[in-house]
Amino acid sequence: MSKENYRGIWVYIEQADHQAQHVGLELLHAARDLADTTGEELTAVILADDTTELVEQVKPYGADSILAVDCPQCAQYVTCLLYTSDAADEE
């Protein structure tokens, strides 16, 4: 597959309890600058059991489009806590 087949900039928006996490919003803001410089389209990607609130939270951050997927299985999603738990201290 040719490199020309890859277009656009996608930013995954991490969420917890239907709240967009700051890291994704910060990346979206930085990606807006990159998209403007390169002329690429910027897409925010949201996966959650219900994306309605998240889409509204993401809109002000300048994505050209928002790919929102309502995924009931994502209701139980938890970011890996290995590096923030006591398990990281064990050898």
Short mmCIF file of N, CA, C and O in Angstrom, two decimals:
data_model
loop_
_atom_site.label_atom_id
_atom_site.label_comp_id
_atom_site.label_asym_id
_atom_site.label_seq_id
_atom_site.Cartn_x
_atom_site.Cartn_y
_atom_site.Cartn_z
N MET A 1 0.84 -1.17 0.00
CA MET A 1 0.00 0.00 0.00
C MET A 1 0.89 1.24 0.00
O MET A 1 1.85 1.33 0.74
N SER A 2 0.53 2.18 -0.81
CA SER A 2 1.30 3.40 -0.97
C SER A 2 1.04 4.39 0.17
O SER A 2 -0.05 4.45 0.73
N LYS A 3 2.05 5.18 0.47
CA LYS A 3 1.93 6.20 1.50
C LYS A 3 0.84 7.22 1.19
O LYS A 3 0.23 7.80 2.08
N GLU A 4 0.55 7.42 -0.09
CA GLU A 4 -0.49 8.36 -0.50
C GLU A 4 -1.88 7.92 -0.06
O GLU A 4 -2.82 8.71 -0.05
N ASN A 5 -2.03 6.63 0.29
CA ASN A 5 -3.33 6.12 0.74
C ASN A 5 -3.65 6.52 2.18
O ASN A 5 -4.77 6.33 2.63
N TYR A 6 -2.66 7.02 2.88
CA TYR A 6 -2.85 7.42 4.27
C TYR A 6 -3.05 8.93 4.34
O TYR A 6 -2.15 9.69 3.99
N ARG A 7 -4.20 9.35 4.76
CA ARG A 7 -4.53 10.77 4.82
C ARG A 7 -5.18 11.11 6.15
O ARG A 7 -5.84 10.28 6.76
N GLY A 8 -5.02 12.35 6.55
CA GLY A 8 -5.70 12.83 7.74
C GLY A 8 -4.94 12.56 9.02
O GLY A 8 -3.99 11.79 9.07
N ILE A 9 -5.37 13.23 10.06
CA ILE A 9 -4.80 13.09 11.40
C ILE A 9 -5.95 12.72 12.32
O ILE A 9 -6.97 13.40 12.36
N TRP A 10 -5.79 11.61 13.03
CA TRP A 10 -6.82 11.14 13.96
C TRP A 10 -6.28 11.24 15.37
O TRP A 10 -5.13 10.86 15.65
N VAL A 11 -7.12 11.70 16.29
CA VAL A 11 -6.76 11.77 17.70
C VAL A 11 -7.83 11.01 18.48
O VAL A 11 -9.02 11.32 18.39
N TYR A 12 -7.37 10.00 19.24
CA TYR A 12 -8.27 9.22 20.09
C TYR A 12 -8.54 10.02 21.37
O TYR A 12 -7.61 10.48 22.03
N ILE A 13 -9.82 10.18 21.69
CA ILE A 13 -10.20 10.92 22.89
C ILE A 13 -10.52 9.91 23.99
O ILE A 13 -11.54 9.23 23.96
N GLU A 14 -9.63 9.82 24.94
CA GLU A 14 -9.85 8.94 26.08
C GLU A 14 -10.92 9.55 26.98
O GLU A 14 -11.00 10.77 27.13
N GLN A 15 -11.73 8.70 27.58
CA GLN A 15 -12.80 9.19 28.45
C GLN A 15 -12.91 8.32 29.69
O GLN A 15 -12.51 7.18 29.70
N ALA A 16 -13.45 8.93 30.73
CA ALA A 16 -13.76 8.21 31.97
C ALA A 16 -15.07 8.78 32.49
O ALA A 16 -15.21 10.00 32.63
N ASP A 17 -16.02 7.91 32.72
CA ASP A 17 -17.34 8.33 33.21
C ASP A 17 -17.95 9.44 32.35
O ASP A 17 -18.47 10.43 32.86
N HIS A 18 -17.85 9.27 31.06
CA HIS A 18 -18.41 10.20 30.08
C HIS A 18 -17.80 11.60 30.14
O HIS A 18 -18.45 12.58 29.77
N GLN A 19 -16.56 11.68 30.61
CA GLN A 19 -15.83 12.94 30.62
C GLN A 19 -14.57 12.77 29.78
O GLN A 19 -13.76 11.86 30.03
N ALA A 20 -14.41 13.62 28.77
CA ALA A 20 -13.21 13.58 27.95
C ALA A 20 -12.00 13.90 28.83
O ALA A 20 -12.04 14.84 29.62
N GLN A 21 -10.95 13.09 28.70
CA GLN A 21 -9.75 13.30 29.50
C GLN A 21 -8.89 14.40 28.87
O GLN A 21 -8.83 14.53 27.64
N HIS A 22 -8.20 15.14 29.69
CA HIS A 22 -7.45 16.31 29.24
C HIS A 22 -6.39 15.95 28.21
O HIS A 22 -6.14 16.73 27.28
N VAL A 23 -5.76 14.80 28.34
CA VAL A 23 -4.68 14.46 27.41
C VAL A 23 -5.17 14.42 25.97
O VAL A 23 -4.51 14.92 25.07
N GLY A 24 -6.33 13.86 25.74
CA GLY A 24 -6.87 13.80 24.38
C GLY A 24 -7.24 15.17 23.85
O GLY A 24 -7.01 15.48 22.67
N LEU A 25 -7.77 16.01 24.72
CA LEU A 25 -8.14 17.37 24.30
C LEU A 25 -6.90 18.20 24.00
O LEU A 25 -6.88 18.98 23.05
N GLU A 26 -5.84 18.00 24.80
CA GLU A 26 -4.59 18.71 24.55
C GLU A 26 -3.97 18.26 23.23
O GLU A 26 -3.48 19.08 22.45
N LEU A 27 -4.01 16.95 22.97
CA LEU A 27 -3.49 16.43 21.70
C LEU A 27 -4.31 16.93 20.52
O LEU A 27 -3.76 17.23 19.46
N LEU A 28 -5.61 17.04 20.71
CA LEU A 28 -6.48 17.53 19.66
C LEU A 28 -6.13 18.98 19.32
O LEU A 28 -6.06 19.37 18.14
N HIS A 29 -5.86 19.77 20.33
CA HIS A 29 -5.48 21.17 20.12
C HIS A 29 -4.16 21.25 19.34
O HIS A 29 -4.05 22.01 18.37
N ALA A 30 -3.17 20.46 19.74
CA ALA A 30 -1.88 20.46 19.04
C ALA A 30 -2.03 19.91 17.62
O ALA A 30 -1.40 20.42 16.68
N ALA A 31 -2.87 18.91 17.46
CA ALA A 31 -3.09 18.32 16.15
C ALA A 31 -3.77 19.31 15.20
O ALA A 31 -3.57 19.26 13.99
N ARG A 32 -4.57 20.23 15.75
CA ARG A 32 -5.19 21.27 14.93
C ARG A 32 -4.12 22.10 14.24
O ARG A 32 -4.20 22.40 13.05
N ASP A 33 -3.08 22.48 14.99
CA ASP A 33 -1.97 23.24 14.41
C ASP A 33 -1.27 22.44 13.31
O ASP A 33 -0.96 22.97 12.25
N LEU A 34 -1.04 21.15 13.58
CA LEU A 34 -0.39 20.28 12.60
C LEU A 34 -1.26 20.14 11.35
O LEU A 34 -0.76 20.21 10.22
N ALA A 35 -2.54 19.94 11.53
CA ALA A 35 -3.46 19.79 10.40
C ALA A 35 -3.49 21.07 9.56
O ALA A 35 -3.51 21.00 8.32
N ASP A 36 -3.47 22.22 10.21
CA ASP A 36 -3.46 23.48 9.48
C ASP A 36 -2.17 23.63 8.67
O ASP A 36 -2.20 24.11 7.54
N THR A 37 -1.06 23.21 9.24
CA THR A 37 0.23 23.31 8.56
C THR A 37 0.32 22.35 7.37
O THR A 37 0.85 22.72 6.32
N THR A 38 -0.19 21.15 7.53
CA THR A 38 -0.06 20.12 6.49
C THR A 38 -1.23 20.10 5.51
O THR A 38 -1.14 19.44 4.47
N GLY A 39 -2.32 20.76 5.86
CA GLY A 39 -3.50 20.74 5.01
C GLY A 39 -4.31 19.46 5.13
O GLY A 39 -5.19 19.18 4.32
N GLU A 40 -4.04 18.68 6.16
CA GLU A 40 -4.77 17.43 6.39
C GLU A 40 -6.04 17.69 7.20
O GLU A 40 -6.15 18.69 7.91
N GLU A 41 -6.99 16.77 7.09
CA GLU A 41 -8.22 16.85 7.89
C GLU A 41 -7.96 16.26 9.27
O GLU A 41 -7.28 15.24 9.40
N LEU A 42 -8.51 16.90 10.29
CA LEU A 42 -8.36 16.43 11.67
C LEU A 42 -9.64 15.77 12.13
O LEU A 42 -10.72 16.36 12.06
N THR A 43 -9.51 14.53 12.62
CA THR A 43 -10.66 13.77 13.10
C THR A 43 -10.44 13.38 14.56
O THR A 43 -9.40 12.84 14.92
N ALA A 44 -11.44 13.66 15.40
CA ALA A 44 -11.44 13.18 16.78
C ALA A 44 -12.18 11.84 16.78
O ALA A 44 -13.24 11.71 16.17
N VAL A 45 -11.61 10.85 17.46
CA VAL A 45 -12.20 9.51 17.52
C VAL A 45 -12.65 9.25 18.95
O VAL A 45 -11.85 9.35 19.89
N ILE A 46 -13.94 8.92 19.11
CA ILE A 46 -14.51 8.67 20.43
C ILE A 46 -15.18 7.30 20.44
O ILE A 46 -16.03 7.03 19.60
N LEU A 47 -14.81 6.47 21.40
CA LEU A 47 -15.47 5.18 21.63
C LEU A 47 -16.00 5.19 23.05
O LEU A 47 -15.26 5.42 23.99
N ALA A 48 -17.29 4.96 23.19
CA ALA A 48 -17.91 4.93 24.52
C ALA A 48 -19.25 4.25 24.41
O ALA A 48 -19.79 4.08 23.32
N ASP A 49 -19.80 3.87 25.56
CA ASP A 49 -21.13 3.24 25.52
C ASP A 49 -22.19 4.24 25.07
O ASP A 49 -23.19 3.87 24.47
N ASP A 50 -21.98 5.53 25.35
CA ASP A 50 -22.87 6.59 24.86
C ASP A 50 -21.99 7.82 24.61
O ASP A 50 -21.45 8.40 25.55
N THR A 51 -21.85 8.21 23.36
CA THR A 51 -20.92 9.28 23.00
C THR A 51 -21.54 10.67 22.98
O THR A 51 -20.85 11.65 22.73
N THR A 52 -22.83 10.79 23.27
CA THR A 52 -23.53 12.06 23.13
C THR A 52 -22.85 13.21 23.87
O THR A 52 -22.54 14.25 23.28
N GLU A 53 -22.59 13.04 25.16
CA GLU A 53 -21.97 14.10 25.96
C GLU A 53 -20.54 14.36 25.50
O GLU A 53 -20.08 15.52 25.47
N LEU A 54 -19.83 13.30 25.16
CA LEU A 54 -18.43 13.44 24.75
C LEU A 54 -18.30 14.25 23.46
O LEU A 54 -17.39 15.07 23.33
N VAL A 55 -19.18 14.02 22.52
CA VAL A 55 -19.14 14.78 21.27
C VAL A 55 -19.27 16.27 21.57
O VAL A 55 -18.53 17.09 21.02
N GLU A 56 -20.18 16.63 22.44
CA GLU A 56 -20.37 18.04 22.80
C GLU A 56 -19.12 18.62 23.47
O GLU A 56 -18.78 19.78 23.26
N GLN A 57 -18.45 17.80 24.29
CA GLN A 57 -17.23 18.25 24.97
C GLN A 57 -16.09 18.48 23.99
O GLN A 57 -15.26 19.37 24.19
N VAL A 58 -16.04 17.70 22.93
CA VAL A 58 -14.93 17.74 21.97
C VAL A 58 -15.12 18.83 20.91
O VAL A 58 -14.14 19.38 20.41
N LYS A 59 -16.34 19.17 20.57
CA LYS A 59 -16.62 20.12 19.49
C LYS A 59 -15.80 21.41 19.55
O LYS A 59 -15.29 21.85 18.52
N PRO A 60 -15.62 22.04 20.71
CA PRO A 60 -14.90 23.32 20.73
C PRO A 60 -13.41 23.22 20.42
O PRO A 60 -12.75 24.24 20.26
N TYR A 61 -12.86 22.00 20.31
CA TYR A 61 -11.42 21.84 20.15
C TYR A 61 -10.95 21.79 18.70
O TYR A 61 -9.79 21.55 18.44
N GLY A 62 -11.84 22.04 17.75
CA GLY A 62 -11.42 22.31 16.38
C GLY A 62 -11.26 21.14 15.44
O GLY A 62 -10.64 21.29 14.39
N ALA A 63 -11.79 19.98 15.75
CA ALA A 63 -11.71 18.86 14.81
C ALA A 63 -12.59 19.16 13.60
O ALA A 63 -13.66 19.76 13.72
N ASP A 64 -12.12 18.76 12.42
CA ASP A 64 -12.93 18.90 11.22
C ASP A 64 -14.10 17.93 11.24
O ASP A 64 -15.17 18.22 10.70
N SER A 65 -13.88 16.78 11.84
CA SER A 65 -14.95 15.79 11.98
C SER A 65 -14.73 15.01 13.28
O SER A 65 -13.63 14.98 13.83
N ILE A 66 -15.81 14.40 13.73
CA ILE A 66 -15.76 13.58 14.94
C ILE A 66 -16.34 12.22 14.58
O ILE A 66 -17.47 12.12 14.12
N LEU A 67 -15.53 11.19 14.77
CA LEU A 67 -15.96 9.82 14.55
C LEU A 67 -16.36 9.26 15.91
O LEU A 67 -15.51 8.97 16.75
N ALA A 68 -17.65 9.17 16.16
CA ALA A 68 -18.17 8.74 17.45
C ALA A 68 -18.83 7.37 17.28
O ALA A 68 -19.73 7.22 16.45
N VAL A 69 -18.36 6.41 18.06
CA VAL A 69 -18.89 5.05 17.97
C VAL A 69 -19.49 4.68 19.33
O VAL A 69 -18.77 4.61 20.33
N ASP A 70 -20.81 4.48 19.34
CA ASP A 70 -21.47 3.99 20.54
C ASP A 70 -21.22 2.48 20.63
O ASP A 70 -21.62 1.74 19.74
N CYS A 71 -20.55 2.08 21.68
CA CYS A 71 -20.11 0.70 21.83
C CYS A 71 -20.46 0.24 23.25
O CYS A 71 -19.75 0.58 24.19
N PRO A 72 -21.54 -0.53 23.42
CA PRO A 72 -21.95 -0.96 24.76
C PRO A 72 -20.83 -1.67 25.53
O PRO A 72 -20.73 -1.54 26.75
N GLN A 73 -19.96 -2.37 24.82
CA GLN A 73 -18.86 -3.08 25.48
C GLN A 73 -17.85 -2.11 26.10
O GLN A 73 -17.10 -2.47 27.00
N CYS A 74 -17.84 -0.88 25.64
CA CYS A 74 -16.90 0.12 26.17
C CYS A 74 -17.32 0.67 27.53
O CYS A 74 -16.56 1.40 28.15
N ALA A 75 -18.50 0.33 27.98
CA ALA A 75 -18.97 0.82 29.29
C ALA A 75 -18.06 0.35 30.42
O ALA A 75 -17.91 1.03 31.42
N GLN A 76 -17.44 -0.79 30.25
CA GLN A 76 -16.58 -1.36 31.29
C GLN A 76 -15.10 -1.09 31.05
O GLN A 76 -14.26 -1.60 31.76
N TYR A 77 -14.77 -0.27 30.06
CA TYR A 77 -13.37 0.00 29.73
C TYR A 77 -12.68 0.74 30.87
O TYR A 77 -13.20 1.70 31.41
N VAL A 78 -11.48 0.27 31.21
CA VAL A 78 -10.66 0.93 32.22
C VAL A 78 -9.24 1.00 31.68
O VAL A 78 -8.69 0.00 31.25
N THR A 79 -8.66 2.19 31.68
CA THR A 79 -7.28 2.34 31.26
C THR A 79 -6.40 1.53 32.18
O THR A 79 -6.60 1.50 33.39
N CYS A 80 -5.40 0.89 31.61
CA CYS A 80 -4.49 0.06 32.40
C CYS A 80 -3.86 0.90 33.51
O CYS A 80 -3.30 1.96 33.27
N LEU A 81 -3.99 0.43 34.73
CA LEU A 81 -3.47 1.16 35.88
C LEU A 81 -2.15 0.60 36.40
O LEU A 81 -1.71 0.95 37.48
N LEU A 82 -1.51 -0.26 35.62
CA LEU A 82 -0.28 -0.92 36.08
C LEU A 82 0.75 0.09 36.57
O LEU A 82 1.36 -0.10 37.61
N TYR A 83 0.96 1.16 35.84
CA TYR A 83 2.01 2.09 36.19
C TYR A 83 1.62 3.05 37.30
O TYR A 83 2.44 3.79 37.81
N THR A 84 0.37 3.03 37.70
CA THR A 84 -0.06 3.91 38.77
C THR A 84 -0.49 3.13 40.01
O THR A 84 -1.01 3.69 40.94
N SER A 85 -0.26 1.83 39.99
CA SER A 85 -0.69 1.01 41.11
C SER A 85 0.51 0.49 41.89
O SER A 85 1.66 0.66 41.49
N ASP A 86 0.25 -0.17 42.98
CA ASP A 86 1.30 -0.78 43.78
C ASP A 86 2.01 -1.87 43.00
O ASP A 86 3.17 -2.18 43.26
N ALA A 87 1.34 -2.45 42.02
CA ALA A 87 1.95 -3.52 41.21
C ALA A 87 3.20 -3.03 40.50
O ALA A 87 4.13 -3.79 40.28
N ALA A 88 3.28 -1.77 40.18
CA ALA A 88 4.45 -1.22 39.50
C ALA A 88 5.65 -1.18 40.42
O ALA A 88 6.80 -1.17 39.96
N ASP A 89 5.42 -1.16 41.73
CA ASP A 89 6.51 -1.11 42.70
C ASP A 89 7.09 -2.48 43.01
O ASP A 89 8.16 -2.59 43.59
N GLU A 90 6.36 -3.53 42.64
CA GLU A 90 6.81 -4.89 42.91
C GLU A 90 7.79 -5.34 41.86
O GLU A 90 7.73 -4.94 40.72
N GLU A 91 8.72 -6.19 42.25
CA GLU A 91 9.67 -6.74 41.28
C GLU A 91 9.40 -8.18 41.02
O GLU A 91 8.84 -8.90 41.73
#
